[in-house]
Amino acid sequence: MNRNQVLLGIIVLALVGLGIFAWYTSHERDDETPSADAQAATPADYEFTLGSPDAPIKMIEYAAPMCPICARFDMNEFPRLKAEYIDTGKVFYTFRVFPIGDPDIGAEGIARCLPRSRYFAFIDFLFRNQEKWDPDGHTILDVRAALIAMAATTGMPEDKAGQCIDDKDTQARTLRIAQDGATRYGVNATPTFIVDGQKAYSGEWPWTAMKAALDAKLLK
């Protein structure tokens, strides 16, 4: 599977597996305009953001904890984005999970069980330790146990981690957010960056190119 070219079908299959596909399709519209339900997929209190909402540039990153390109961005480019644009009030950044496999949904479930102030640190931890829990490209015999071990590093008890992985509401919301991203912005790969409501780049966006794009927007 080419993990940088995620097929929307994986979301549909996951929805079927969770037993909510029929519910979701019953709320679809015939045209390509996101439904009111899809627009409500990410209310403000469900978003994880950094920076000032008044920043002139609004950026959304759709990423998957399993995605190696997302991990490289997190470790190499994101610190510069944060220091030069987010912390300086130029970019308001939103992070959304776009699952490319079932482990992403479980990982997001654990992350959302933590205090909000620890969410980004845990996502960063998952990116930096993919070889310990991500079955794609690594020998992970028990993904669930591996994710629970990742949760244990935060002090989360095993039974609590299992409950967070299995939480149906979080699973459904995660998939609805991904479906909304695919419908609204055409997201089909990770990472994908949405800048001021427009799909700006998918894949490994070189820092020089990202910086040039952001600087050009700031000049307008």
XYZ file of C-alpha atoms in Angstrom:
220
model
C 0.000 0.000 0.000
C 1.324 3.448 -0.925
C 0.718 5.290 2.295
C 1.234 8.683 0.686
C -1.710 8.066 -1.633
C -4.475 7.138 0.753
C -7.642 5.842 -0.877
C -10.884 7.170 0.497
C -12.121 3.575 0.418
C -10.250 2.805 3.624
C -12.528 5.226 5.431
C -15.611 3.592 3.978
C -14.358 0.134 4.963
C -13.609 1.353 8.444
C -17.074 2.832 8.717
C -18.556 -0.501 7.718
C -16.423 -2.242 10.314
C -17.694 0.097 12.995
C -21.281 -0.501 11.955
C -22.000 3.174 11.248
C -21.761 3.303 7.463
C -25.521 3.086 7.067
C -25.981 5.939 9.521
C -23.502 8.134 7.689
C -24.826 7.489 4.194
C -28.349 8.241 5.373
C -27.126 11.790 6.011
C -25.315 12.283 2.693
C -26.414 14.803 0.097
C -26.616 14.214 -3.635
C -24.393 17.164 -4.473
C -20.770 17.718 -3.423
C -21.530 20.393 -0.820
C -20.707 19.085 2.672
C -23.844 18.437 4.662
C -24.638 20.361 7.808
C -23.640 17.246 9.723
C -20.256 17.142 7.990
C -19.741 20.823 8.692
C -20.327 20.043 12.358
C -17.738 17.262 12.303
C -15.146 19.464 13.967
C -16.727 21.929 16.379
C -14.328 24.380 17.980
C -14.194 22.520 21.266
C -13.160 19.329 19.442
C -10.305 20.908 17.477
C -6.666 20.889 18.497
C -5.061 24.141 17.495
C -1.955 26.241 18.057
C -1.485 29.965 17.676
C -3.830 32.909 17.564
C -7.251 32.562 15.900
C -6.675 36.117 14.679
C -3.578 35.140 12.689
C -3.775 36.222 9.020
C -3.163 32.667 7.751
C -5.276 29.678 8.735
C -3.597 26.285 8.181
C -5.009 22.791 8.671
C -2.814 19.707 8.573
C -4.502 16.373 7.879
C -2.087 13.708 9.079
C -1.948 10.103 10.263
C 0.089 8.896 13.244
C 1.154 5.877 11.124
C 2.377 8.048 8.239
C 6.205 8.214 7.956
C 6.129 11.410 5.898
C 3.959 13.007 8.594
C 6.505 11.894 11.180
C 9.347 13.493 9.236
C 7.378 16.725 8.943
C 6.648 16.648 12.667
C 10.318 16.205 13.551
C 12.004 18.341 10.896
C 9.701 21.044 9.522
C 7.048 21.578 12.173
C 9.417 23.068 14.795
C 10.350 25.781 12.273
C 6.726 26.344 11.305
C 5.818 26.751 14.945
C 8.731 29.043 15.823
C 8.573 31.284 12.747
C 4.862 31.434 11.964
C 2.620 29.985 14.695
C 4.314 31.461 17.758
C 4.749 34.815 16.015
C 1.029 35.207 15.297
C 1.249 34.667 11.540
C -0.399 31.223 11.314
C -3.314 29.679 13.182
C -2.673 25.929 12.963
C -5.192 23.084 13.264
C -4.257 19.394 13.399
C -6.732 16.751 12.205
C -6.216 13.000 12.006
C -6.874 11.420 8.608
C -6.532 7.675 9.314
C -4.746 5.460 6.817
C -5.222 2.348 8.957
C -7.094 1.123 12.009
C -4.139 1.795 14.367
C -4.493 5.520 13.610
C -8.018 5.465 15.004
C -6.879 3.759 18.194
C -3.960 6.156 18.555
C -6.288 9.140 18.186
C -8.597 7.603 20.769
C -5.800 7.468 23.335
C -4.579 10.968 22.492
C -8.052 12.409 23.010
C -8.352 10.730 26.425
C -5.383 12.699 27.700
C -5.716 16.226 29.088
C -5.975 18.644 26.160
C -2.631 20.197 27.077
C -0.911 16.853 26.440
C -2.476 16.001 23.088
C 0.237 17.406 20.809
C 3.038 15.976 22.943
C 1.536 12.495 22.670
C 1.033 12.765 18.905
C 4.669 13.855 18.626
C 5.668 10.872 20.799
C 3.781 8.498 18.488
C 5.473 9.985 15.417
C 8.910 9.601 16.983
C 8.264 6.005 18.047
C 6.423 4.516 15.071
C 8.687 1.464 15.124
C 7.242 0.520 18.533
C 3.548 0.428 17.576
C 3.010 0.983 13.831
C 2.607 -2.395 12.055
C 3.267 -0.967 8.593
C 6.946 -1.604 7.935
C 7.635 -2.829 11.455
C 7.267 -6.178 13.201
C 4.434 -5.491 15.613
C 2.694 -8.705 16.615
C 0.016 -7.096 18.795
C -0.845 -3.541 17.758
C -3.378 -3.061 20.519
C -0.849 -4.054 23.181
C 1.723 -1.780 21.559
C -0.647 1.192 21.668
C -1.484 0.445 25.296
C 2.261 0.423 26.006
C 2.535 3.845 24.367
C -0.315 5.072 26.566
C 1.412 3.677 29.659
C 4.285 6.124 29.150
C 1.819 8.901 30.012
C 0.703 7.159 33.189
C -2.558 5.945 31.672
C -3.704 2.603 33.160
C -4.078 -0.345 30.785
C -7.828 -0.638 31.251
C -8.306 3.067 30.586
C -6.196 2.879 27.426
C -8.297 -0.025 26.191
C -11.483 1.943 26.809
C -10.064 4.917 24.904
C -9.115 2.732 21.937
C -12.599 1.202 21.884
C -14.579 4.422 22.351
C -17.207 4.331 19.599
C -17.983 8.043 19.701
C -14.344 8.974 19.110
C -13.996 6.347 16.386
C -17.064 7.676 14.590
C -16.022 11.316 14.941
C -12.493 10.576 13.682
C -13.874 8.938 10.559
C -16.427 11.685 9.993
C -13.682 14.320 10.190
C -11.663 12.385 7.626
C -14.699 12.001 5.344
C -15.366 15.721 5.666
C -11.754 16.469 4.716
C -12.033 14.253 1.661
C -15.340 15.804 0.604
C -14.581 19.401 1.411
C -10.931 19.647 0.378
C -10.209 16.519 -1.662
C -7.845 15.101 0.946
C -6.592 11.700 -0.208
C -3.040 11.623 1.114
C -1.133 12.358 4.276
C -0.002 14.843 5.155
C -2.235 17.315 3.325
C -2.075 21.018 4.110
C -5.058 23.328 3.744
C -4.142 27.012 3.712
C -6.886 29.608 3.985
C -9.515 27.086 2.946
C -7.654 25.806 -0.116
C -5.737 22.564 -0.585
C -2.152 23.797 -0.776
C 0.008 20.668 -0.793
C -0.065 16.909 -0.237
C 2.956 14.852 0.671
C 6.422 15.926 1.683
C 6.264 19.721 1.440
C 9.863 21.015 1.506
C 10.407 23.719 4.086
C 11.708 26.185 1.511
C 8.537 25.759 -0.563
C 6.243 25.988 2.459
C 8.010 29.096 3.715
C 7.805 30.738 0.289
C 4.069 29.988 0.050
C 3.356 31.391 3.506
C 5.483 34.477 2.950
C 3.712 35.163 -0.348
C 0.360 35.055 1.440
C 1.591 37.429 4.121
C 2.550 39.955 1.460
C -0.970 40.084 0.027
